[in-house]
Each structure stands twice: as structure tokens, then as C-alpha cells.
XYZ file of C-alpha atoms in Angstrom:
731
model
C -34.642 82.354 -12.985
C -31.098 82.782 -11.617
C -30.564 85.655 -9.231
C -27.517 87.810 -10.224
C -24.766 88.023 -7.683
C -24.074 91.285 -5.802
C -20.835 91.752 -7.700
C -22.593 91.632 -11.079
C -25.240 94.046 -9.860
C -22.477 96.400 -8.724
C -20.808 96.195 -12.148
C -24.061 97.055 -13.953
C -24.658 100.014 -11.658
C -21.133 101.271 -12.319
C -21.751 101.096 -16.083
C -24.827 103.252 -15.668
C -22.908 105.851 -13.638
C -20.198 106.391 -16.267
C -20.221 109.490 -18.496
C -20.149 108.553 -22.179
C -17.815 111.485 -22.995
C -14.988 110.963 -20.488
C -15.884 107.287 -19.676
C -15.400 108.040 -15.982
C -17.803 108.203 -13.065
C -20.127 111.199 -13.238
C -18.766 114.367 -11.669
C -21.580 116.881 -11.039
C -24.038 115.182 -13.481
C -26.361 117.486 -15.498
C -29.442 116.399 -17.522
C -30.236 117.768 -20.998
C -33.787 118.257 -22.325
C -33.359 114.980 -24.257
C -32.886 113.170 -20.863
C -29.231 112.295 -21.509
C -26.848 112.954 -18.603
C -23.244 114.165 -18.774
C -20.562 115.591 -16.488
C -20.717 119.367 -16.226
C -17.012 119.652 -17.063
C -17.527 117.528 -20.200
C -20.365 119.799 -21.398
C -18.241 122.900 -20.759
C -15.341 121.357 -22.678
C -17.645 120.431 -25.615
C -19.087 123.956 -25.787
C -15.592 125.440 -25.691
C -14.337 123.210 -28.516
C -17.354 124.029 -30.711
C -17.128 127.742 -29.760
C -20.768 127.912 -28.534
C -21.765 130.735 -26.166
C -24.763 131.227 -23.829
C -27.920 131.768 -25.879
C -26.672 129.641 -28.775
C -27.754 126.082 -29.568
C -25.607 123.012 -28.803
C -26.323 119.435 -30.047
C -26.479 116.551 -27.577
C -23.248 114.473 -27.839
C -25.359 111.251 -28.023
C -28.583 111.888 -29.969
C -27.538 115.182 -31.623
C -30.803 116.881 -30.530
C -30.034 120.568 -30.137
C -30.811 122.531 -27.009
C -30.359 126.174 -26.108
C -27.536 126.976 -23.707
C -28.993 128.953 -20.756
C -28.051 132.617 -20.548
C -26.376 131.910 -17.176
C -24.245 129.208 -18.829
C -24.205 125.423 -18.632
C -24.083 125.660 -14.839
C -27.815 126.549 -15.007
C -28.734 123.101 -16.447
C -30.810 120.780 -14.246
C -28.677 118.619 -11.906
C -29.464 114.870 -11.957
C -29.872 114.269 -8.213
C -30.804 110.605 -8.677
C -27.613 109.861 -10.595
C -25.524 111.838 -8.080
C -26.971 109.770 -5.198
C -26.410 106.538 -7.138
C -22.753 107.482 -7.683
C -22.305 108.048 -3.935
C -23.933 104.698 -3.031
C -21.854 102.847 -5.635
C -18.673 104.339 -4.218
C -19.581 103.306 -0.663
C -20.567 99.819 -1.781
C -17.342 99.437 -3.730
C -15.211 100.453 -0.762
C -17.044 98.035 1.540
C -16.735 95.202 -0.974
C -13.046 95.822 -1.466
C -12.451 95.983 2.227
C -14.373 92.820 2.893
C -12.627 90.998 0.046
C -9.267 91.795 1.590
C -10.450 90.495 4.958
C -11.756 87.157 3.636
C -10.014 83.841 4.174
C -7.563 83.358 1.333
C -7.621 79.545 1.643
C -11.384 79.472 1.138
C -11.233 81.978 -1.703
C -8.931 79.705 -3.719
C -11.768 77.257 -4.543
C -14.684 79.714 -4.674
C -16.148 81.373 -7.767
C -17.552 84.892 -7.921
C -21.079 83.818 -7.030
C -19.989 81.932 -3.904
C -17.588 84.583 -2.593
C -20.350 86.003 -0.439
C -20.263 82.765 1.616
C -16.515 82.929 2.286
C -15.827 83.648 5.995
C -13.589 86.448 7.246
C -9.966 85.741 8.060
C -9.017 85.817 11.755
C -5.426 84.475 11.697
C -2.321 84.895 9.518
C 0.288 82.212 8.720
C 3.715 83.816 8.697
C 5.396 81.011 6.767
C 2.726 80.649 4.083
C 1.981 84.410 4.024
C -1.751 83.576 3.954
C -4.865 84.809 5.779
C -6.941 82.037 7.396
C -10.362 81.708 8.957
C -10.854 79.728 12.201
C -11.660 76.451 10.436
C -8.713 76.717 8.052
C -6.455 77.638 10.982
C -7.440 74.386 12.780
C -6.693 72.305 9.656
C -3.408 74.220 9.143
C -2.208 73.315 12.628
C -3.180 69.644 12.200
C -1.414 69.325 8.837
C 1.925 67.509 9.138
C 3.706 69.935 6.797
C 2.395 73.118 8.394
C 1.854 72.329 12.044
C 5.100 74.114 13.016
C 4.228 77.280 11.071
C 3.879 80.526 12.951
C 0.235 81.637 13.119
C -0.708 85.027 14.595
C -3.859 87.198 14.685
C -4.433 89.215 11.508
C -3.932 92.582 13.227
C -0.406 91.752 14.453
C 1.153 90.086 11.409
C 3.387 92.999 10.194
C 5.479 93.220 13.356
C 5.483 89.461 13.760
C 6.685 89.012 10.190
C 9.654 91.208 10.947
C 10.469 89.195 14.039
C 10.032 85.882 12.233
C 12.464 86.938 9.514
C 15.217 86.600 12.074
C 13.982 83.374 13.644
C 15.372 80.018 12.460
C 13.283 78.383 9.750
C 12.310 74.719 9.599
C 14.116 72.492 7.136
C 11.513 70.997 4.800
C 13.612 67.820 4.344
C 14.679 66.994 7.917
C 12.055 69.049 9.852
C 14.858 70.555 11.939
C 15.561 74.166 12.761
C 17.979 75.861 10.393
C 20.656 77.064 12.805
C 23.749 77.125 10.584
C 24.670 79.802 8.001
C 26.846 78.446 5.179
C 29.268 81.281 4.336
C 30.240 79.723 1.006
C 26.699 79.187 -0.323
C 25.205 82.192 1.509
C 22.191 80.226 2.795
C 20.738 78.953 6.094
C 20.617 75.162 6.575
C 19.893 72.661 9.325
C 22.725 70.660 10.933
C 21.909 67.499 8.928
C 21.941 69.376 5.609
C 25.233 70.994 6.590
C 26.813 67.571 7.299
C 25.367 66.119 4.109
C 25.984 68.858 1.494
C 28.092 71.560 3.167
C 30.596 69.611 5.263
C 33.612 71.241 3.582
C 32.129 74.745 3.819
C 32.546 77.359 6.507
C 29.525 77.291 8.834
C 28.520 80.152 11.156
C 25.938 80.557 13.881
C 22.717 82.028 12.500
C 21.974 84.048 15.624
C 25.421 85.650 15.522
C 24.878 86.489 11.848
C 21.558 88.080 12.740
C 23.253 90.183 15.418
C 26.028 91.260 13.022
C 23.465 92.044 10.361
C 21.428 94.131 12.778
C 24.523 96.062 13.864
C 25.536 96.839 10.299
C 22.013 97.890 9.351
C 21.821 100.177 12.380
C 25.129 101.783 11.364
C 23.801 102.359 7.869
C 20.565 103.749 9.281
C 22.562 106.156 11.462
C 24.643 107.210 8.471
C 21.507 107.789 6.411
C 20.053 109.817 9.264
C 23.158 112.009 9.248
C 22.847 112.394 5.485
C 19.240 113.471 5.911
C 20.285 116.092 8.479
C 23.095 117.342 6.226
C 20.775 117.423 3.215
C 18.250 119.402 5.221
C 20.879 121.963 6.170
C 22.002 122.316 2.573
C 18.379 122.665 1.474
C 17.904 125.464 3.995
C 21.032 127.192 2.693
C 19.862 126.773 -0.900
C 16.440 128.175 -0.012
C 18.116 131.168 1.640
C 20.276 131.684 -1.439
C 17.246 131.431 -3.725
C 15.566 134.115 -1.622
C 18.707 136.283 -1.756
C 19.317 135.765 -5.501
C 16.790 138.353 -6.813
C 18.197 141.050 -4.525
C 21.760 140.161 -5.534
C 20.820 140.251 -9.214
C 19.220 143.636 -8.657
C 22.378 144.848 -6.896
C 24.635 143.529 -9.685
C 22.485 145.222 -12.330
C 22.630 148.430 -10.315
C 26.425 148.249 -10.198
C 26.577 147.562 -13.945
C 24.325 150.561 -14.549
C 26.440 152.757 -12.288
C 29.605 151.577 -14.023
C 28.049 152.252 -17.405
C 26.980 155.743 -16.308
C 30.502 156.425 -15.034
C 31.996 155.357 -18.358
C 29.414 157.432 -20.228
C 30.367 160.460 -18.135
C 34.055 159.804 -18.760
C 33.407 159.444 -22.507
C 31.234 162.570 -22.558
C 33.893 164.540 -20.689
C 36.610 163.242 -23.007
C 34.472 164.092 -26.048
C 33.935 167.600 -24.704
C 37.663 168.022 -24.035
C 38.525 166.700 -27.506
C 35.995 169.039 -29.120
C 37.472 171.999 -27.240
C 40.967 170.916 -28.213
C 39.920 170.545 -31.851
C 38.378 174.018 -31.822
C 41.511 175.508 -30.236
C 43.808 173.735 -32.696
C 41.558 174.811 -35.561
C 41.875 178.461 -34.512
C 45.655 178.180 -34.225
C 45.974 176.393 -37.548
C 43.634 178.882 -39.202
C 45.928 181.732 -38.064
C 48.971 179.826 -39.317
C 47.318 179.102 -42.658
C 46.219 182.743 -43.025
C 49.749 183.945 -42.235
C 51.224 181.530 -44.794
C 48.626 182.634 -47.363
C 49.548 186.293 -46.778
C 53.248 185.480 -47.142
C 52.593 183.671 -50.428
C 50.403 186.531 -51.649
C 53.110 189.055 -50.801
C 55.760 186.932 -52.516
C 53.540 186.445 -55.556
C 52.961 190.227 -55.836
C 56.673 190.887 -55.505
C 57.573 188.321 -58.184
C 54.842 189.603 -60.518
C 55.957 193.234 -60.059
C 59.597 192.418 -60.787
C 58.571 190.354 -63.811
C 56.813 193.430 -65.229
C 59.923 195.540 -64.498
C 62.105 193.075 -66.388
C 59.739 193.118 -69.375
C 59.826 196.942 -69.555
C 63.613 197.030 -69.122
C 64.057 195.342 -72.515
C 62.446 198.226 -74.396
C 63.953 201.204 -72.524
C 67.415 199.918 -71.721
C 70.382 202.142 -72.649
C 73.368 200.467 -74.265
C 75.880 201.624 -71.732
C 73.672 200.330 -68.838
C 73.162 196.820 -70.215
C 75.810 195.078 -68.146
C 74.921 196.826 -64.905
C 71.173 196.297 -65.373
C 71.621 192.597 -66.226
C 73.751 192.145 -63.113
C 71.028 193.714 -60.928
C 68.305 191.618 -62.534
C 70.227 188.374 -62.006
C 70.906 189.219 -58.386
C 67.294 190.136 -57.694
C 65.952 187.024 -59.452
C 68.281 184.795 -57.408
C 67.013 186.409 -54.210
C 63.424 185.871 -55.290
C 64.238 182.241 -56.230
C 65.670 181.516 -52.778
C 62.687 183.136 -51.112
C 60.351 181.082 -53.337
C 62.120 177.793 -52.520
C 61.980 178.531 -48.792
C 58.279 179.246 -48.988
C 57.604 176.057 -50.981
C 59.477 173.910 -48.437
C 57.481 175.471 -45.637
C 54.282 174.680 -47.506
C 55.044 170.927 -47.186
C 54.642 171.168 -43.391
C 51.143 172.608 -43.339
C 49.207 171.861 -40.134
C 46.592 169.129 -40.166
C 44.055 167.591 -37.749
C 43.233 163.876 -37.492
C 41.794 161.436 -34.965
C 43.047 157.989 -33.941
C 40.849 155.774 -31.776
C 42.394 154.114 -28.737
C 39.817 151.902 -27.038
C 37.229 151.236 -29.719
C 39.152 148.243 -31.070
C 38.125 146.318 -27.946
C 34.470 146.801 -28.919
C 35.200 145.712 -32.484
C 36.972 142.620 -31.153
C 33.727 141.497 -29.545
C 35.218 141.170 -26.071
C 32.388 143.023 -24.267
C 34.569 143.458 -21.176
C 34.777 147.245 -21.037
C 32.388 147.591 -18.100
C 33.703 144.506 -16.280
C 33.150 140.764 -15.944
C 30.299 138.791 -14.410
C 31.857 136.340 -11.950
C 30.092 133.391 -10.337
C 31.090 131.182 -7.431
C 29.569 128.213 -5.628
C 30.252 127.925 -1.926
C 28.182 126.192 0.747
C 29.942 125.821 4.090
C 28.172 123.641 6.636
C 29.169 122.378 10.049
C 29.412 118.914 8.551
C 32.203 120.019 6.191
C 34.082 121.545 9.087
C 33.640 118.290 10.948
C 35.071 116.267 8.039
C 37.983 118.708 7.720
C 38.749 118.316 11.414
C 38.619 114.539 11.055
C 41.060 114.678 8.136
C 43.391 116.958 10.087
C 43.496 114.524 13.049
C 44.933 111.741 10.858
C 48.662 111.808 11.664
C 50.006 109.137 9.353
C 48.768 106.466 6.987
C 50.540 103.386 5.652
C 51.269 103.173 1.941
C 50.358 99.554 1.130
C 52.173 99.550 -2.199
C 55.715 100.141 -0.895
C 55.410 100.109 2.867
C 56.503 103.722 3.402
C 54.597 106.091 5.678
C 52.968 108.991 3.869
C 52.175 112.352 5.374
C 48.557 113.151 6.173
C 46.654 115.718 4.180
C 46.743 118.139 7.096
C 50.555 117.962 7.324
C 50.941 118.297 3.560
C 48.784 121.398 3.561
C 50.764 122.898 6.424
C 54.098 122.175 4.744
C 52.851 123.569 1.437
C 51.787 126.782 3.130
C 55.141 127.011 4.925
C 56.957 126.470 1.624
C 54.921 129.199 -0.056
C 55.638 131.536 2.846
C 59.370 130.877 2.602
C 59.322 131.366 -1.181
C 57.400 134.617 -0.762
C 59.795 135.850 1.888
C 62.803 134.934 -0.210
C 61.353 136.262 -3.458
C 63.629 139.305 -3.612
C 66.652 137.212 -2.693
C 65.828 134.644 -5.400
C 65.357 137.439 -7.879
C 68.808 138.786 -7.115
C 70.472 135.371 -7.132
C 68.938 134.302 -10.444
C 69.657 137.511 -12.283
C 66.067 138.796 -12.310
C 64.448 135.415 -13.069
C 63.003 134.924 -9.578
C 59.499 135.821 -10.734
C 59.396 132.664 -12.899
C 58.565 129.186 -11.661
C 61.500 126.798 -11.516
C 59.146 124.050 -12.739
C 56.382 125.496 -14.941
C 52.916 124.021 -14.466
C 51.354 122.224 -17.423
C 47.856 123.667 -17.905
C 46.350 122.217 -21.076
C 46.999 120.913 -24.566
C 44.926 122.621 -27.286
C 44.178 120.636 -30.435
C 42.097 122.557 -32.922
C 39.576 120.982 -35.262
C 41.815 121.688 -38.275
C 44.861 120.017 -36.697
C 42.930 117.131 -35.174
C 40.552 116.184 -37.986
C 42.230 117.566 -41.106
C 45.882 117.237 -39.990
C 46.719 120.875 -40.796
C 49.905 122.040 -39.072
C 49.634 124.977 -36.709
C 51.951 127.674 -38.076
C 51.462 130.615 -35.713
C 49.865 131.924 -32.512
C 49.298 135.421 -31.122
C 47.533 136.949 -28.099
C 45.392 140.097 -28.379
C 42.598 141.382 -26.121
C 42.408 138.207 -23.960
C 42.151 136.074 -27.086
C 44.520 133.448 -28.458
C 44.558 133.478 -32.272
C 45.772 130.332 -34.086
C 46.556 129.924 -37.801
C 47.091 126.716 -39.795
C 48.941 125.752 -42.930
C 46.719 125.975 -46.026
C 43.753 127.321 -44.011
C 42.060 130.678 -44.434
C 40.690 130.960 -40.888
C 41.719 132.447 -37.554
C 40.781 130.133 -34.681
C 40.038 132.037 -31.456
C 40.346 130.772 -27.870
C 39.845 132.560 -24.546
C 43.227 132.986 -22.811
C 41.649 132.734 -19.342
C 39.429 129.673 -19.736
C 41.214 128.217 -22.808
C 37.776 127.527 -24.279
C 36.982 127.756 -27.992
C 35.257 131.001 -29.080
C 34.932 131.081 -32.862
C 36.560 130.666 -36.285
C 37.026 133.793 -38.411
C 37.285 133.554 -42.194
C 39.968 135.916 -43.590
C 39.398 137.046 -47.147
C 42.071 136.138 -49.760
C 44.330 134.421 -47.175
C 45.275 130.921 -48.375
C 48.486 129.664 -46.712
C 49.420 131.583 -43.530
C 52.892 131.045 -42.092
C 53.221 133.356 -39.081
C 51.170 135.808 -37.026
C 51.932 138.671 -34.637
C 49.735 141.056 -32.642
C 49.964 144.809 -32.029
C 48.167 146.431 -29.107
C 49.301 149.815 -30.433
C 47.376 149.344 -33.687
C 44.794 146.985 -32.195
C 45.217 144.445 -34.976
C 46.938 141.254 -36.148
C 49.598 140.861 -38.846
C 49.674 137.580 -40.796
C 52.244 136.403 -43.355
C 50.418 134.373 -45.988
C 50.079 133.633 -49.649
C 47.097 135.205 -51.354
C 44.601 133.756 -53.800
C 45.969 135.810 -56.719
C 47.887 132.772 -58.157
C 51.181 134.738 -58.198
C 52.724 132.610 -55.460
C 53.969 135.669 -53.569
C 53.786 136.287 -49.832
C 51.760 139.144 -48.387
C 51.375 140.701 -44.973
C 47.691 140.920 -44.045
C 46.674 143.542 -41.497
C 43.608 141.940 -39.886
C 41.244 143.268 -37.210
C 40.323 140.977 -34.277
C 36.977 140.420 -35.977
C 38.654 138.939 -39.115
C 38.341 141.969 -41.428
C 41.354 142.644 -43.702
C 42.146 146.321 -43.139
C 45.182 146.376 -45.454
C 47.734 144.097 -47.108
C 51.019 144.564 -48.919
C 53.337 142.338 -50.922
C 56.389 140.852 -49.232
C 57.916 139.098 -52.243
C 58.779 135.504 -52.997
C 60.343 134.734 -49.609
C 58.577 133.729 -46.421
C 59.396 135.568 -43.205
C 58.539 135.526 -39.494
C 57.009 138.558 -37.809
C 57.489 140.732 -34.755
C 55.819 144.032 -33.853
C 58.060 146.588 -32.129
C 57.072 148.939 -29.305
C 56.548 151.751 -31.809
C 54.138 149.600 -33.850
C 56.538 148.794 -36.717
C 56.488 145.311 -38.234
C 59.861 143.519 -38.324
C 60.195 140.692 -40.872
C 63.013 138.114 -40.654
C 63.709 136.049 -43.780
C 65.013 132.500 -43.411
C 66.479 132.360 -46.931
C 67.879 135.904 -47.132
C 70.430 137.949 -45.187
C 68.138 140.962 -44.762
C 65.643 142.242 -42.221
C 62.804 144.498 -43.331
C 60.989 146.975 -41.109
C 57.539 148.203 -42.172
C 55.285 150.832 -40.677
C 51.830 149.855 -39.394
C 50.290 150.727 -42.771
C 52.840 148.786 -44.870
C 55.350 151.507 -45.781
C 58.950 150.225 -45.914
C 60.854 152.025 -43.153
C 64.249 150.340 -43.482
C 65.997 147.316 -44.931
C 68.952 145.924 -42.990
C 71.552 143.801 -44.808
C 73.329 141.612 -42.240
C 75.972 139.060 -43.160
C 77.251 136.661 -40.511
C 78.994 134.119 -42.733
C 80.338 133.742 -46.256
C 78.348 130.496 -46.544
C 75.077 132.359 -46.388
C 72.945 133.840 -43.664
C 69.290 133.420 -42.762
C 67.123 134.570 -39.861
C 64.545 132.414 -38.121
C 63.121 135.154 -35.909
C 63.896 138.643 -34.601
C 62.486 140.674 -31.702
C 63.149 144.133 -30.291
C 64.818 143.979 -26.861
C 65.376 147.681 -26.225
C 64.598 150.759 -28.269
C 66.703 150.455 -31.427
C 68.247 146.996 -30.817
C 67.152 143.638 -32.226
C 67.879 140.131 -30.966
C 68.023 137.635 -33.829
C 67.949 133.842 -34.171
C 70.328 133.420 -37.101
C 71.638 130.671 -39.362
C 75.252 130.776 -40.491
C 75.840 128.393 -43.363
C 74.126 125.005 -43.388
C 74.639 123.872 -39.789
C 75.706 126.592 -37.363
C 72.973 128.615 -35.648
C 73.221 131.357 -33.081
C 71.802 134.386 -31.303
C 73.133 137.855 -31.980
C 72.350 141.460 -31.044
C 71.962 143.929 -33.945
C 71.653 147.695 -34.121
C 68.279 148.464 -35.720
C 69.363 151.632 -37.504
C 72.672 150.538 -39.042
C 72.409 146.728 -39.103
C 75.766 146.379 -37.292
C 76.266 143.270 -35.154
C 76.765 144.370 -31.544
C 77.353 140.936 -30.014
C 77.161 137.208 -30.733
C 75.890 135.276 -27.718
C 76.583 131.799 -29.096
C 80.340 132.277 -29.511
C 82.649 130.251 -27.282
C 82.798 131.661 -23.787
C 79.244 133.036 -23.765
C 76.489 131.530 -21.647
C 74.392 130.719 -24.722
C 77.174 128.916 -26.577
C 75.517 125.482 -26.121
C 72.210 126.580 -27.679
C 72.107 124.193 -30.602
C 69.138 125.365 -32.709
C 67.510 128.632 -31.576
C 64.292 128.935 -33.583
C 61.994 131.435 -31.912
C 62.134 134.187 -29.304
C 59.770 135.795 -26.818
C 60.449 138.504 -24.247
C 58.583 139.807 -21.200
C 58.154 143.435 -20.145
C 61.421 143.323 -18.169
C 63.484 142.106 -21.119
C 63.845 138.502 -19.911
C 64.147 136.233 -22.933
C 62.595 132.861 -23.853
C 64.398 130.846 -26.549
C 63.158 127.667 -28.257
C 66.087 125.290 -28.789
C 64.161 123.132 -31.266
C 66.305 120.081 -31.939
C 67.459 119.919 -28.310
C 63.724 119.783 -27.453
C 63.826 122.426 -24.758
C 62.904 126.030 -23.919
C 65.484 128.267 -22.251
C 65.010 131.407 -20.168
C 67.699 134.126 -20.168
C 67.935 137.198 -18.000
C 67.710 140.599 -19.683
C 71.505 141.040 -19.597
C 72.073 137.499 -20.983
C 74.200 136.555 -17.971
C 71.858 133.975 -16.418
C 70.196 130.998 -18.119
C 67.604 128.455 -16.922
C 66.311 125.366 -18.693
C 62.603 125.588 -17.876
C 60.990 123.121 -20.330
C 62.338 119.898 -21.852
C 60.990 116.674 -23.353
C 60.027 115.716 -19.782
C 57.383 118.446 -20.066
C 55.751 116.766 -23.106
C 57.853 118.766 -25.619
C 58.419 117.033 -28.957
C 59.508 119.604 -31.550
C 58.503 123.097 -30.461
C 59.032 125.827 -33.044
C 56.983 128.914 -32.049
C 55.632 130.445 -28.858
C 53.773 133.404 -27.377
C 54.064 134.795 -23.820
C 50.944 136.278 -22.219
C 52.247 138.404 -19.358
C 48.718 139.135 -18.128
C 47.893 135.502 -17.327
C 51.498 134.346 -16.795
C 51.097 131.643 -19.440
C 53.442 130.510 -22.181
C 51.800 129.113 -25.335
C 54.018 126.795 -27.421
C 53.363 125.211 -30.839
C 54.556 121.616 -30.682
C 54.640 119.022 -33.516
C 55.444 115.352 -33.905
C 58.354 114.705 -36.288
C 58.398 111.514 -38.356
C 62.069 110.849 -39.148
C 61.373 108.138 -41.720
C 59.039 110.307 -43.782
C 60.757 113.560 -42.820
C 57.517 115.385 -42.109
C 55.614 116.920 -39.211
C 52.101 116.137 -38.009
C 49.817 116.176 -34.945
C 50.190 119.897 -34.219
C 49.051 121.180 -30.844
C 49.454 124.191 -28.575
C 50.891 123.429 -25.137
C 49.977 125.847 -22.356
C 52.277 126.293 -19.344
C 51.970 128.590 -16.353
C 55.470 130.058 -15.967
C 55.105 133.181 -13.774
C 54.732 132.931 -10.021
């Protein structure tokens, strides 16, 4: 009968020490009354899955014989000490076997089966070239072998360090049995001198030892650099840990400040509410006295008229013939007096006192800005000594050679210094520049391009952008044949949302009013009449009111008083509406017998309008008009004026100081005029990416100018690829 090998015995023992539930070695084995053994954790898991509690019965996972769970729980089951000891012995035996197997001679193991592995001797030496462990007998044969007698053989305990050393020692050429002392730079391999003469004679050969030295130097440099990175990373980690520890306290402090700010605003609102209530009560008392006085006056007048009416009725029956003429004269005179008194009282009744309330700040809440309390600002700043070191190194670079054209460029440190000096000079000369340029010194001579905004409607559906307006830190954009308002943040220029406007089908222009807290949009409606309407829209997209404009399209501007000024391109009139759509005035202005039209109009000062006009078919100009009478005060594009070379003024925008931006569309430029129209600067041209600009909006808060710009196809005579260009224009 064959005796099983130790390995097979070990495998059988391991099978017996495996739990049939988790198929792993027993962990705290427990025996059931049916003699089956399982891990305690497996029994607990089984009881939990089957929802069995102490005192209830649980079937054995193998034979399904039920047993009662002890009242103290499954931990009270009998521990299988024999199996626990067997598991420990199997683990020790396995570790010893594994360790011994690793220490055996690998050359002898190659021809041995599992049963004869117990006879394999331990390895005492290690061949560096063959990467093989050898016993004493195999080591002797290895050194006698012709192919391996020059191999490096070391004791098994010292092979790791020796392997590292041998990796830099010349190898032996298997063909010529010579040391490989030459490194072929072309083939990137180490060869012996004979191989180099035979196969690499036209290649560049280098000394292997020198290559090893160079390699070691480079590796050491990289190791030093990595060590520095580790130090820097450690410092940053410490800073980040400190910041993580500080973050909860900072969050608590920020929340406390928000709460304090909210309480302050609540107190302000409560105080204002109290003051308004008191004012309402006071006004109510005053108006009540006025109304009572007027009621008494009317009652007195009514009694007087009624009394005299009765007198006149009685006079008919008792009148004497000789007194007819005199009595009639007195009656007529008295009736006329009563009529005058009645008319005066009726006129006074039209001006009865009234009380109303108009909100001022609530529109910001309705606009969804949520910036009444303030803004949450974040920053990321980690300053380490390493950064300072790198900055100092950059500052020490005096000059560097520009390889492309051979000129010498300034170092970053010098550029920074010169930039700061330039800014200091510009700041010091700001007032002087302002005086020299006629009040335009606050504007950049070369505006900075910030971003190009292409909306989804213009990019994907090729809808032209027809208008833009800024209200409550939002940029509102409308498109041809679209019923939505597209909203962007004016600070980050990021998309916010699209607002659907009811009944709006083909918007043409848009203007904002901070006085009314709303937007005004010229658009056709969905009533199939083909007429244009002005929609009064809240920042949330709700149509508060709309009124009919007629069959002609017009551009919009909102005056300082909140009135809406409409300029018609195909008519020689300007219409001024109140905030609720009531027609305030209609100005008929004629500049030419060939016909007049107005591209845009804005209010420069109280009661005066500046207009982009069209005279006939070709001539365009800018003129100043009195808002009350419609009289032309001045034409700025006549010969001799500074604006006489403005070819096609299309749209206007003004800042708080009265400085004027003008789009000269077909000249592909934007001009800036001083408030008195005596100074002009060309601030944007086709060199600033302008194609055919036709509308714009100035945001004085951010110092940015938003311009609608299209691509014009001359062959097809149409516009496409609408976008909004954003420039920073204010210093």
C-alpha cells in the first residue's frame, strides 16, 4: 500500500478544517448537537438572515436537524477544541512547508515530482546570471559547466545587494565569451568589442563604465528631486490638515455673520415697516380730515342749491307782473353764481387724496438673485517656502534668448516690475488723462476681450440674437422667432436659465428698467394679427402687462423717469410711453424730404434725446432732439462736426457721466464720444473680432460692454452665427 506524501496529507487536513458555509478555514469553530461544526460568525449570520432569536429553533445548515438556540445566544454553543487545535497545527505546518519550499534548490526541483520534493536539498548559493537558487552539488556542476563557469555565484543571504551591483558590471558575450565593455548608442545595447566590430562598426560606441556613472548621476538627481517633492508634499499636507481643522470653525463663523446680517436686515425692515405704518396712519388722519371738509362743503352747497331751487319753484306762483323782469334777473344771477361754485367744487373733487404702496427692493427677491444678505466667496491659497523659493529663482533670471528670432526677451521679474511701474504712472496721471481726453480717461485705450457667448439657440438652431439687457446682475438675451429669455450671470458669464415668456413669438429688442424692476420687450404676439407689442416682463419671466405698438417695429430705451422711448425705423416719429403703457407723447421729427427713420434713441440729459437717424436711402447721422417739442437741437454728423465721418450709426449706449458709445455698423467699429461730443475715440474695430455689430449694452457695475455681433453673407444677403462679445472697457 502506497504511503501518501506529506503534501497530500496536508491538503486533506485543510479540507477538513474548512467551514462548509463560508468555505474558509474555521474561525472560532462551534459544534451543534448533530456533531456538525461551523464558524461562530457563520451561525450568527444564518440566524440573523432567518430572523431566529435566542430560545427559538434553528435548523443545521447541513443536515437540517433543528436545535434550540441557547438563551445566552449562539456564543453559548460548545466550542470544538479539537478542530481549533487542528487549524493551528495546519497553519504552522503550511508556513513551514512554504518556507522550506522557497529555500529548496531550484535546479533539483525542476526534475522532481510532488512525492520526491521532500528529498530535494536546501539551496545554499544563488547564481546572479541565471537568477536561480542552487544547492552545493548543483553549484559545483554550475561552476564546471563551460557555459556557466563565469557566472556570478553568491551565498543565498547576500543575493539582493549583489544583484544590484552585478547590474552595473559588464556581462559576458554568449557568442565570443568576452566582457561587454562597449555601449552602442544607436542600438541602445551593450556589446563586446568583437560584436561591435562585426555588427556595429558604423555606430557610435561609448564606454560602459562611463555610461554607468552618467546613469547613476542622473538617477541620483532624480532621487533628490523626488525627495524635495516629498518634502513639499508633506508641507502642503500639513497645511491642508490645518485648514481642514479650521474649516468647521470658519463655517460656524460665516454662518454667524450671515445670521447677524439677516437679523440686521430684519431689524431694518421691521423699523421701516413701523415707520411706514405710522406714516400711513398719519396720512390717513390728514386725508380723513380733508375728505370730511370736502364732504361738508358739498353738503353745504347741495343744501344751498336745493333751497334756491325751492325758492324758484315758489316764485312762479306768487310772482307779480311788474316784478317779473327784476326777479328773473336776480334768479339768473344767483343761478350763475351757484353754477360757478358747483363747477369749482367738482374740479376739486377730481384731486381727492389717495394712499398707495410701491415696492422698491422686493423685485430682487422675485428675480431669484438671493444676494440681499451678501455673497459667499471662496478662495484657494497655499503659500509655502518652496513657492517663495521658485519665485526668487524666477526673479534672478536677468535675460533669456528667444530662439525663434534671436532677440533677447525680458525676464518675468522685469516684466512684472515694468507692468507695476506702468500701472503706477497711469494711476498717477489718471486725472491728467481724464482732462486731456475730454472725460474719457476712465476708459481703457485698448479694451480687453473677455469672452464670446454663443447661446444654444444661436449655436444649434441658428436663431439670430436680436437684443440684450442687463438687470440685477443678469444678462438677458432674446432671439429671433424664440419665446424665451436666456439668462447669464454678468460676473461669471455662466449660463443660469431659460425663461419661457407667454404669448411672445418674435422678439426684436429688449430694454431694462431698474426703476420699475422689469424688462420691456418688443415682439409679435401669438394672436395672428401680425402686430408688434411691448411686453412688460418681470425678471422671472412673468408678463406683467403688454400693449399694442402697431404694425411697425421699433427699438427701445428706458429713460431716467421710467418712461419707454420707442424709435421706429420706417417712420418719422418717436413714441414715449409710461411704465404701464400709457402714451405720454408722440414726436414727429422730419430730417429729410426723402423720408426719415430712427434706428435707436436714448436720453442724454433730462428732456433731451440723442437719435441715430436715417435721412433718405443712404445718409445716416446722429442728432440731438428736444423731448417735449421734437425740435432738432443739433446735428453731429454735419460737415465740420467731430462725428461727421460716422458712416452708419446703428445703436447707442451711455454711461452715468453721459459719455456715449456708438456702433458704426458697416465701418465695423465702436466709437466712444465724450459727454459734450467734442472728443472721439475708436475703441473697437474688426481687429477686436468685430464682424457686424448692431446692438450693445453697457454694464457700469462690472465695467463690461456687451455687443451683439453677426456674420454677414454678402452672396445670400443674410446674417447668421450670432454671438455676444464681452469687452472690459472701464479701468
